[in-house]
Short mmCIF file of C-alpha atoms in Angstrom, two decimals:
data_model
loop_
_atom_site.label_atom_id
_atom_site.label_comp_id
_atom_site.label_asym_id
_atom_site.label_seq_id
_atom_site.Cartn_x
_atom_site.Cartn_y
_atom_site.Cartn_z
CA MET T 1 11.14 143.55 139.03
CA SER T 2 9.07 144.35 136.01
CA GLU T 3 10.45 145.99 132.93
CA ARG T 4 9.89 149.71 132.49
CA VAL T 5 8.76 151.23 129.26
CA PRO T 6 10.88 154.27 128.35
CA VAL T 7 9.18 157.62 127.82
CA LEU T 8 11.04 159.57 125.14
CA GLN T 9 10.78 163.25 124.46
CA ILE T 10 10.86 164.67 120.94
CA GLY T 11 10.45 168.44 121.06
CA GLN T 12 7.16 169.09 122.73
CA VAL T 13 5.87 165.57 122.23
CA LEU T 14 6.39 162.53 124.44
CA LEU T 15 6.75 159.18 122.68
CA VAL T 16 5.98 155.90 124.38
CA SER T 17 6.69 152.90 122.21
CA ILE T 18 5.49 149.72 123.87
CA GLN T 19 7.64 146.86 122.61
CA ILE T 20 7.01 144.23 125.26
CA ASP T 21 4.00 142.40 126.57
CA LEU T 22 2.97 144.48 129.54
CA ASP T 23 2.09 142.99 132.88
CA ASP T 24 -0.18 144.88 135.24
CA GLN T 25 2.76 146.20 137.27
CA SER T 26 4.55 147.78 134.32
CA VAL T 27 1.26 149.25 133.10
CA LEU T 28 0.86 151.08 136.40
CA ALA T 29 4.54 152.12 136.37
CA LEU T 30 4.16 153.49 132.85
CA GLN T 31 1.09 155.46 133.89
CA ASP T 32 3.04 157.06 136.76
CA ASP T 33 6.16 157.74 134.67
CA LEU T 34 4.10 159.32 131.94
CA ALA T 35 2.19 161.62 134.27
CA ALA T 36 5.43 162.74 135.91
CA LYS T 37 7.12 163.29 132.57
CA VAL T 38 4.25 165.33 131.15
CA VAL T 39 4.43 167.69 134.11
CA GLU T 40 8.22 167.85 134.04
CA SER T 41 8.54 168.51 130.30
CA GLY T 42 5.39 170.53 129.77
CA ALA T 43 4.74 168.51 126.63
CA HIS T 44 1.62 169.29 124.63
CA GLY T 45 1.23 165.84 123.18
CA VAL T 46 1.70 162.17 123.99
CA VAL T 47 2.02 159.46 121.35
CA ILE T 48 1.58 155.86 122.45
CA ASP T 49 2.83 153.48 119.82
CA ILE T 50 1.40 149.97 120.12
CA THR T 51 2.51 148.65 116.72
CA ALA T 52 4.44 145.86 118.40
CA LEU T 53 1.57 144.71 120.60
CA ASP T 54 -0.16 141.54 119.47
CA ILE T 55 -2.39 141.37 122.49
CA VAL T 56 -4.17 144.16 124.29
CA ASP T 57 -6.25 143.05 127.23
CA SER T 58 -8.92 145.03 128.99
CA PHE T 59 -6.40 146.30 131.56
CA VAL T 60 -4.11 147.80 128.94
CA GLY T 61 -7.17 149.09 127.13
CA ARG T 62 -8.29 150.91 130.23
CA MET T 63 -4.77 152.20 130.81
CA LEU T 64 -4.87 153.84 127.36
CA ALA T 65 -8.15 155.56 128.25
CA THR T 66 -6.80 156.60 131.66
CA VAL T 67 -3.60 158.01 130.20
CA ALA T 68 -5.67 159.97 127.70
CA SER T 69 -7.87 161.63 130.30
CA LEU T 70 -4.90 162.08 132.63
CA SER T 71 -2.82 163.94 130.07
CA ARG T 72 -5.84 165.97 129.00
CA LEU T 73 -5.95 167.24 132.58
CA LEU T 74 -2.28 168.16 132.22
CA ASP T 75 -3.05 169.96 128.95
CA ALA T 76 -1.56 167.36 126.63
CA GLN T 77 -3.28 165.47 123.82
CA THR T 78 -2.89 161.71 123.58
CA VAL T 79 -2.83 159.75 120.34
CA VAL T 80 -2.65 155.98 120.18
CA VAL T 81 -0.96 154.86 116.97
CA GLY T 82 -0.31 151.62 115.12
CA MET T 83 -3.09 149.49 116.48
CA ARG T 84 -3.23 146.19 114.64
CA PRO T 85 -6.47 144.90 113.11
CA ALA T 86 -6.52 141.89 115.43
CA VAL T 87 -6.12 144.15 118.45
CA ALA T 88 -8.86 146.49 117.25
CA ILE T 89 -11.22 143.55 116.74
CA THR T 90 -10.42 142.18 120.20
CA LEU T 91 -11.08 145.53 121.85
CA VAL T 92 -14.41 145.88 120.04
CA GLU T 93 -15.40 142.37 121.07
CA LEU T 94 -14.45 143.24 124.64
CA GLY T 95 -16.73 146.25 124.38
CA LEU T 96 -13.90 148.75 124.84
CA SER T 97 -14.25 151.51 122.31
CA LEU T 98 -11.64 153.71 124.04
CA GLY T 99 -13.96 156.68 124.03
CA GLY T 100 -12.06 159.93 124.14
CA VAL T 101 -8.80 158.42 122.93
CA ARG T 102 -7.55 159.68 119.62
CA THR T 103 -6.12 157.15 117.25
CA ALA T 104 -4.02 157.27 114.11
CA LEU T 105 -2.81 154.65 111.69
CA THR T 106 0.89 155.41 111.93
CA LEU T 107 3.31 157.32 114.12
CA GLU T 108 3.72 159.93 111.40
CA LYS T 109 -0.01 160.53 111.13
CA GLY T 110 -0.28 160.63 114.91
CA LEU T 111 2.32 163.37 115.07
CA GLN T 112 0.42 165.31 112.40
CA VAL T 113 -2.77 165.04 114.42
CA LEU T 114 -0.98 166.42 117.48
CA GLU T 115 0.59 169.19 115.43
CA ARG T 116 -2.77 170.30 114.06
CA ALA T 117 -4.41 170.07 117.48
CA HIS T 118 -1.62 172.17 118.99
CA VAL T 119 -1.77 174.81 116.28
CA SER T 120 -5.51 175.18 116.55
CA SER T 121 -5.39 175.32 120.34
CA LEU T 122 -2.77 178.09 120.16
CA GLY T 123 -4.82 180.14 117.75
CA ALA T 124 -8.22 179.82 119.37
CA SER T 125 -9.57 181.90 116.51
CA GLY T 126 -8.50 179.23 114.02
CA PRO T 127 -11.08 177.47 111.88
CA ALA T 128 -13.36 175.46 114.09
CA GLY T 129 -13.63 171.77 113.43
CA ALA T 130 -10.32 171.64 111.58
CA ILE T 131 -9.09 168.84 113.82
CA PRO T 132 -10.02 165.42 112.59
CA ASP T 133 -11.02 163.80 115.84
CA THR T 134 -11.34 160.21 114.87
CA ALA T 135 -12.49 159.14 118.29
CA ALA T 136 -15.39 161.54 118.32
CA GLY T 137 -16.12 160.88 114.66
CA ARG T 138 -18.46 162.66 112.34
CA MET G 1 -22.44 70.03 91.77
CA VAL G 2 -18.76 69.99 92.46
CA ARG G 3 -19.08 72.09 95.57
CA GLU G 4 -21.71 69.84 97.05
CA GLY G 5 -19.14 67.92 99.11
CA PRO G 6 -17.25 70.77 100.77
CA SER G 7 -20.38 72.78 101.45
CA GLY G 8 -22.00 69.78 103.07
CA LEU G 9 -18.97 69.40 105.29
CA LEU G 10 -18.88 73.06 106.12
CA LYS G 11 -22.53 73.12 107.01
CA LYS G 12 -21.83 71.97 110.55
CA ASP G 13 -18.83 74.23 111.02
CA VAL G 14 -20.68 77.27 109.76
CA LEU G 15 -22.95 77.28 112.74
CA VAL G 16 -20.09 77.36 115.19
CA ALA G 17 -17.31 79.33 113.57
CA GLY G 18 -17.16 82.52 111.54
CA ALA G 19 -13.97 81.20 109.99
CA GLY G 20 -15.97 78.50 108.23
CA VAL G 21 -18.27 81.14 106.76
CA SER G 22 -15.44 83.19 105.38
CA ASP G 23 -13.74 80.09 103.98
CA ARG G 24 -16.91 79.21 102.15
CA LEU G 25 -17.24 82.76 100.88
CA VAL G 26 -13.65 82.81 99.68
CA GLU G 27 -14.36 79.60 97.87
CA LEU G 28 -17.56 80.93 96.30
CA LEU G 29 -15.89 84.14 95.25
CA SER G 30 -12.72 82.49 93.98
CA VAL G 31 -14.17 79.61 91.99
CA GLN G 32 -16.19 81.85 89.71
CA GLY G 33 -14.02 84.91 90.27
CA GLU G 34 -13.85 85.88 86.62
CA ASP G 35 -17.58 85.48 85.97
CA LEU G 36 -18.63 87.20 89.17
CA GLY G 37 -16.25 90.07 88.53
CA ALA G 38 -17.58 90.51 85.00
CA ASN G 39 -21.22 90.33 86.14
CA TRP G 40 -20.53 92.77 88.90
CA ALA G 41 -18.93 95.24 86.52
CA ASP G 42 -21.86 94.87 84.12
CA LYS G 43 -24.45 95.55 86.79
CA VAL G 44 -22.62 98.56 88.16
CA THR G 45 -21.97 100.00 84.70
CA GLY G 46 -25.67 99.60 83.91
CA ARG G 47 -26.65 101.56 86.98
CA LEU G 48 -24.21 104.36 86.28
CA GLY G 49 -26.01 105.06 83.01
CA GLY G 50 -22.92 104.86 80.85
CA ARG G 51 -21.21 107.84 82.44
CA VAL G 52 -18.23 105.70 83.33
CA SER G 53 -16.82 103.21 80.84
CA ARG G 54 -17.13 99.51 81.56
CA ALA G 55 -13.37 99.02 81.42
CA GLU G 56 -12.90 101.67 84.10
CA VAL G 57 -15.55 100.20 86.35
CA LYS G 58 -14.14 96.73 85.83
CA GLN G 59 -10.67 97.85 86.81
CA GLU G 60 -11.91 99.58 89.97
CA LEU G 61 -14.07 96.64 90.98
CA GLN G 62 -11.36 94.11 90.19
CA GLU G 63 -9.08 95.74 92.74
CA ILE G 64 -11.85 95.83 95.34
CA TYR G 65 -12.75 92.24 94.55
CA THR G 66 -9.18 91.06 95.03
CA ALA G 67 -8.84 93.00 98.28
CA LEU G 68 -12.18 91.66 99.50
CA VAL G 69 -11.25 88.04 98.83
CA ALA G 70 -7.92 88.58 100.56
CA ALA G 71 -9.69 90.11 103.58
CA LEU G 72 -12.19 87.25 103.73
CA GLY G 73 -9.24 84.89 103.56
CA SER G 74 -8.02 86.28 106.86
CA GLY G 75 -11.17 84.88 108.45
CA SER G 76 -12.65 88.19 109.59
CA LEU G 77 -16.15 89.34 108.72
CA ASP G 78 -15.97 92.67 110.52
CA GLY G 79 -16.13 95.43 107.92
CA HIS G 80 -14.61 97.92 110.38
CA GLY G 81 -11.71 95.63 111.25
CA ASP G 82 -8.06 95.92 110.30
CA ALA G 83 -8.37 93.10 107.77
CA TYR G 84 -10.61 95.30 105.61
CA GLY G 85 -8.31 98.33 105.65
CA GLU G 86 -7.31 97.78 102.03
CA VAL G 87 -10.95 97.33 100.94
CA ARG G 88 -11.98 100.50 102.75
CA ALA G 89 -9.12 102.46 101.20
CA LEU G 90 -10.21 101.40 97.72
CA LEU G 91 -13.86 102.17 98.50
CA THR G 92 -12.86 105.57 99.85
CA GLU G 93 -11.14 106.38 96.59
CA LEU G 94 -14.12 105.14 94.58
CA SER G 95 -16.66 107.09 96.66
CA ARG G 96 -14.61 110.26 96.49
CA ASN G 97 -14.36 110.04 92.73
CA ARG G 98 -18.09 109.38 92.41
CA ALA G 99 -18.93 112.30 94.72
CA ARG G 100 -16.68 114.65 92.77
CA GLN G 101 -18.11 113.53 89.45
CA GLY G 102 -21.61 114.34 90.66
CA PHE G 103 -23.07 110.83 90.98
CA THR G 104 -25.92 110.25 93.43
CA PRO G 105 -25.38 108.36 96.69
CA THR G 106 -27.35 105.43 95.24
CA GLU G 107 -25.11 105.25 92.21
CA THR G 108 -22.13 105.23 94.55
CA ALA G 109 -23.38 102.59 96.96
CA VAL G 110 -24.62 100.33 94.18
CA SER G 111 -21.01 99.49 93.45
CA VAL G 112 -20.97 97.55 96.69
CA PHE G 113 -24.53 96.29 96.88
CA ALA G 114 -24.55 94.90 93.34
CA LEU G 115 -22.17 92.21 94.51
CA LYS G 116 -25.02 90.69 96.53
CA GLU G 117 -27.17 90.24 93.45
CA VAL G 118 -24.24 88.86 91.53
CA LEU G 119 -23.39 86.31 94.17
CA GLU G 120 -26.93 85.08 94.66
CA PRO G 121 -27.14 82.73 91.62
CA ALA G 122 -23.82 81.15 92.59
CA LEU G 123 -25.22 79.82 95.87
CA SER G 124 -25.88 76.12 96.08
CA GLY G 125 -29.03 76.62 98.12
CA ASP G 126 -28.23 74.62 101.25
CA GLY G 127 -28.30 76.04 104.77
CA GLY G 128 -24.54 76.58 105.01
CA ASP G 129 -24.48 78.71 101.90
CA LEU G 130 -27.47 80.66 103.10
CA ALA G 131 -25.83 81.44 106.42
CA ALA G 132 -22.63 82.42 104.64
CA TYR G 133 -24.59 84.60 102.22
CA LEU G 134 -26.39 86.38 105.06
CA LYS G 135 -23.11 87.09 106.80
CA PHE G 136 -21.67 88.32 103.56
CA ALA G 137 -24.71 90.52 103.00
CA ALA G 138 -24.20 92.05 106.45
CA LEU G 139 -20.56 92.69 105.61
CA LEU G 140 -21.52 94.33 102.32
CA ASP G 141 -24.08 96.47 104.14
CA THR G 142 -21.32 97.75 106.41
CA LEU G 143 -19.09 98.49 103.45
CA GLY G 144 -21.99 100.08 101.58
CA LEU G 145 -22.72 102.38 104.48
CA PHE G 146 -19.05 103.20 104.59
CA THR G 147 -19.12 104.36 100.97
CA ILE G 148 -22.15 106.53 101.73
CA GLU G 149 -20.33 108.09 104.66
CA VAL G 150 -17.26 108.84 102.55
CA TYR G 151 -19.55 110.17 99.82
CA ALA G 152 -21.32 112.51 102.27
CA ALA G 153 -18.02 113.65 103.78
CA THR G 154 -16.62 114.41 100.34
CA ARG G 155 -19.73 116.39 99.38
CA GLU G 156 -19.48 118.34 102.61
CA GLU G 157 -15.84 119.13 101.91
CA LEU G 158 -16.89 120.42 98.50
CA VAL G 159 -19.62 122.58 100.01
CA ALA G 160 -17.26 123.96 102.66
CA ALA G 161 -14.61 124.75 100.05
CA GLN G 162 -17.19 126.53 97.90
CA ALA G 163 -18.54 128.50 100.86
CA GLU G 164 -15.01 129.64 101.61
CA GLN G 165 -14.42 130.66 98.01
CA LEU G 166 -17.71 132.52 98.02
CA LEU G 167 -16.63 134.34 101.16
CA GLU G 168 -13.40 135.37 99.49
CA LEU G 169 -15.19 136.40 96.32
CA SER G 170 -17.86 138.43 98.01
CA THR G 171 -15.66 140.69 100.11
CA PRO G 172 -13.43 142.78 97.89
CA VAL G 173 -11.74 145.87 99.23
CA VAL G 174 -11.19 148.49 96.56
CA LYS G 175 -9.18 151.69 96.57
CA LEU G 176 -11.37 154.62 95.64
CA TRP G 177 -8.89 157.44 96.06
CA ASP G 178 -5.59 158.13 97.73
CA GLY G 179 -6.36 157.41 101.36
CA VAL G 180 -9.91 156.22 100.72
CA ILE G 181 -10.88 152.57 100.43
CA GLY G 182 -14.28 151.12 99.66
CA VAL G 183 -15.89 147.86 100.76
CA PRO G 184 -18.92 147.03 98.61
CA LEU G 185 -20.96 144.43 100.46
CA VAL G 186 -23.23 142.13 98.47
CA GLY G 187 -25.44 139.52 100.09
CA THR G 188 -26.58 138.77 103.58
CA LEU G 189 -24.26 139.68 106.43
CA ASP G 190 -23.72 137.13 109.17
CA SER G 191 -21.13 136.91 111.92
CA ALA G 192 -18.65 134.88 109.87
CA ARG G 193 -18.84 137.23 106.91
CA THR G 194 -18.64 140.34 109.05
CA MET G 195 -15.50 138.93 110.62
CA VAL G 196 -13.90 138.43 107.19
CA VAL G 197 -15.02 141.85 106.02
CA MET G 198 -13.71 143.48 109.19
CA GLU G 199 -10.33 141.77 109.00
CA LYS G 200 -9.87 142.46 105.30
CA MET G 201 -10.89 146.08 105.65
CA LEU G 202 -8.67 146.77 108.66
CA GLN G 203 -5.73 145.07 106.97
CA ALA G 204 -6.36 147.13 103.84
CA LEU G 205 -6.34 150.31 105.94
CA ILE G 206 -2.84 149.43 107.12
CA ASP G 207 -1.58 148.21 103.75
CA THR G 208 -2.74 151.30 101.89
CA GLY G 209 -2.27 153.74 104.77
CA SER G 210 -5.83 154.94 104.22
CA GLU G 211 -7.61 157.07 106.79
CA HIS G 212 -11.06 156.67 105.30
CA ALA G 213 -13.11 153.61 104.61
CA ILE G 214 -16.53 153.47 103.00
CA ILE G 215 -18.75 150.46 103.59
CA ASP G 216 -21.33 150.31 100.86
CA ILE G 217 -24.38 148.22 101.74
CA THR G 218 -26.34 148.71 98.52
CA GLY G 219 -26.15 144.97 97.90
CA VAL G 220 -27.26 143.94 101.38
CA PRO G 221 -30.87 142.79 101.06
CA ALA G 222 -31.94 143.43 104.64
CA VAL G 223 -30.59 145.13 107.72
CA ASP G 224 -31.73 143.84 111.08
CA THR G 225 -30.40 144.54 114.53
CA GLU G 226 -27.74 141.88 114.16
CA VAL G 227 -26.41 143.23 110.89
CA ALA G 228 -26.45 146.74 112.31
CA GLN G 229 -24.50 145.50 115.31
CA HIS G 230 -21.91 143.95 113.00
CA LEU G 231 -21.60 147.19 111.03
CA LEU G 232 -21.17 149.22 114.19
CA LYS G 233 -18.43 146.91 115.42
CA THR G 234 -16.57 147.25 112.16
CA VAL G 235 -16.78 151.03 112.29
CA VAL G 236 -15.60 151.16 115.90
CA ALA G 237 -12.67 148.83 115.12
CA ALA G 238 -11.65 151.09 112.24
CA ARG G 239 -11.80 154.10 114.54
CA LEU G 240 -9.61 152.37 117.08
CA MET G 241 -7.00 152.05 114.40
CA GLY G 242 -7.25 155.71 113.56
CA ALA G 243 -9.39 155.57 110.46
CA GLU G 244 -12.81 156.97 109.79
CA CYS G 245 -15.59 154.84 108.44
CA THR G 246 -18.66 155.89 106.49
CA ILE G 247 -21.63 153.69 105.68
CA SER G 248 -23.21 154.32 102.32
CA GLY G 249 -25.83 152.83 100.05
CA ILE G 250 -28.70 152.96 102.47
CA ARG G 251 -31.83 152.38 100.42
CA PRO G 252 -35.14 153.96 101.45
CA GLN G 253 -36.62 150.64 102.64
CA ILE G 254 -33.51 149.93 104.67
CA ALA G 255 -33.69 153.37 106.26
CA GLN G 256 -37.34 152.66 107.14
CA THR G 257 -36.44 149.32 108.72
CA VAL G 258 -33.55 150.79 110.67
CA VAL G 259 -35.72 153.55 112.08
CA ALA G 260 -38.58 151.14 112.81
CA LEU G 261 -36.22 148.83 114.68
CA GLY G 262 -34.94 151.76 116.69
CA ILE G 263 -31.33 151.15 115.69
CA ASN G 264 -29.11 154.09 116.49
CA PHE G 265 -26.04 154.53 114.36
CA GLY G 266 -24.83 157.17 116.80
CA ASP G 267 -22.17 159.48 115.46
CA ILE G 268 -21.32 157.25 112.51
CA ALA G 269 -21.55 159.06 109.22
CA THR G 270 -24.13 157.51 106.92
CA LYS G 271 -24.76 158.52 103.33
CA ALA G 272 -27.37 157.57 100.78
CA THR G 273 -24.98 156.83 97.95
CA LEU G 274 -21.38 155.86 97.47
CA ALA G 275 -20.80 159.14 95.63
CA ASP G 276 -21.95 161.14 98.66
CA ALA G 277 -19.73 159.07 100.92
CA LEU G 278 -16.72 159.58 98.66
CA ARG G 279 -17.34 163.32 98.55
CA HIS G 280 -17.59 163.33 102.35
CA ALA G 281 -14.36 161.35 102.72
CA LEU G 282 -12.48 163.58 100.31
CA ARG G 283 -13.64 166.70 102.08
CA ARG G 284 -12.51 165.22 105.39
CA SER G 285 -9.09 164.40 103.99
CA GLY G 286 -8.71 167.93 102.72
CA VAL G 287 -9.17 167.29 99.02
CA THR G 288 -11.34 169.91 97.36
CA LEU G 289 -13.36 169.20 94.28
CA SER G 290 -13.88 172.02 91.84
CA ALA G 291 -16.13 172.28 88.86
CA ALA G 292 -13.34 173.73 86.74
CA PRO G 293 -12.74 171.51 83.71
CA GLN G 294 -8.96 171.45 83.98
CA ALA G 295 -8.63 170.09 87.52
CA SER G 296 -10.88 167.84 89.51
CA ALA G 297 -8.68 167.46 92.56
CA ARG G 298 -5.90 169.38 94.11
#
């Protein structure tokens, strides 16, 4: 029986804080839980906090990308926050640039990113390019 | 001569047993211990060109001399053996000091080899002494090589320590603005340096909570595919952490090389000067610059 990572809801945002070293089983379970929860809550944003993770392997890396595209389908933005330098270096060395996944330094900044993205998506007439999309750059 | 008798007796033994050789050597070294020690110190001091005082040299050599005689007394002639542990320890200390003080390898090894010259006049000239002397010379060669090895190792330690210091010195991370850090790179980029730069920059992003980093490569003499690869990795790593990275300080020649090599920086923002990059970063973080004299930032 693998441990399950809780998916918490704060207003219209889902928060997943990964505190344990994930095995492949719990990664898949988390992916399922998250998809179900996004549909159930109608959340517009998902924040995945990996501050506590010392090691991110290619499987977890791919999970982050999958969750991002999955929630985009369900009309929710995903932001990965709190990645450590060592983890970032490992992912780059592995050749995983997590294309399409938004990232932010801290949970607070991640929530701000979601907030801005939500506001601008509500008002489609809002100023274009106001969202700092770090993953897409430029 | 007084030693005629014993050496004549030993002559036969020498050919069969190493113990006889070392006994003879102990005898040779002990009988004229004072003179030999003084001669030795004189020779070594002469070679060192007066950079170390005679008294100092004499004290060092006296200790080695005593340890050497004691080791020979144990009957062993193997310079790598346990019996010579004390001698090697003293030689290690001597070689390390010489290496640190900037002496040449020759000036270091001469401390050992000079003993050969010193001992030569003390020989009685018969076959037994000759055999003993040759064995002793071989032993001194071993010890001499040992000092060279220690010397080289010490120099290498020094070089490694300096390289590390240089690495630390050459990769500062500076804060340019609230939320903007700068990494001015000076010198050639290789894998090891890029690693240090990457780690320091990413850590600085966390420590300062900055969302923008500017890598300035004005001081990088040449950009080839490898360097470009390293830069790209750094930028991607910063993005993974949620920060944006700009590369600035691209000189015209560098731009030419990059284009000629067909390197594609993709969607990474590149600017000609650090000022441009800073302006870009500030605009991205929502700071507006105005020409009004009373306020430069809001």
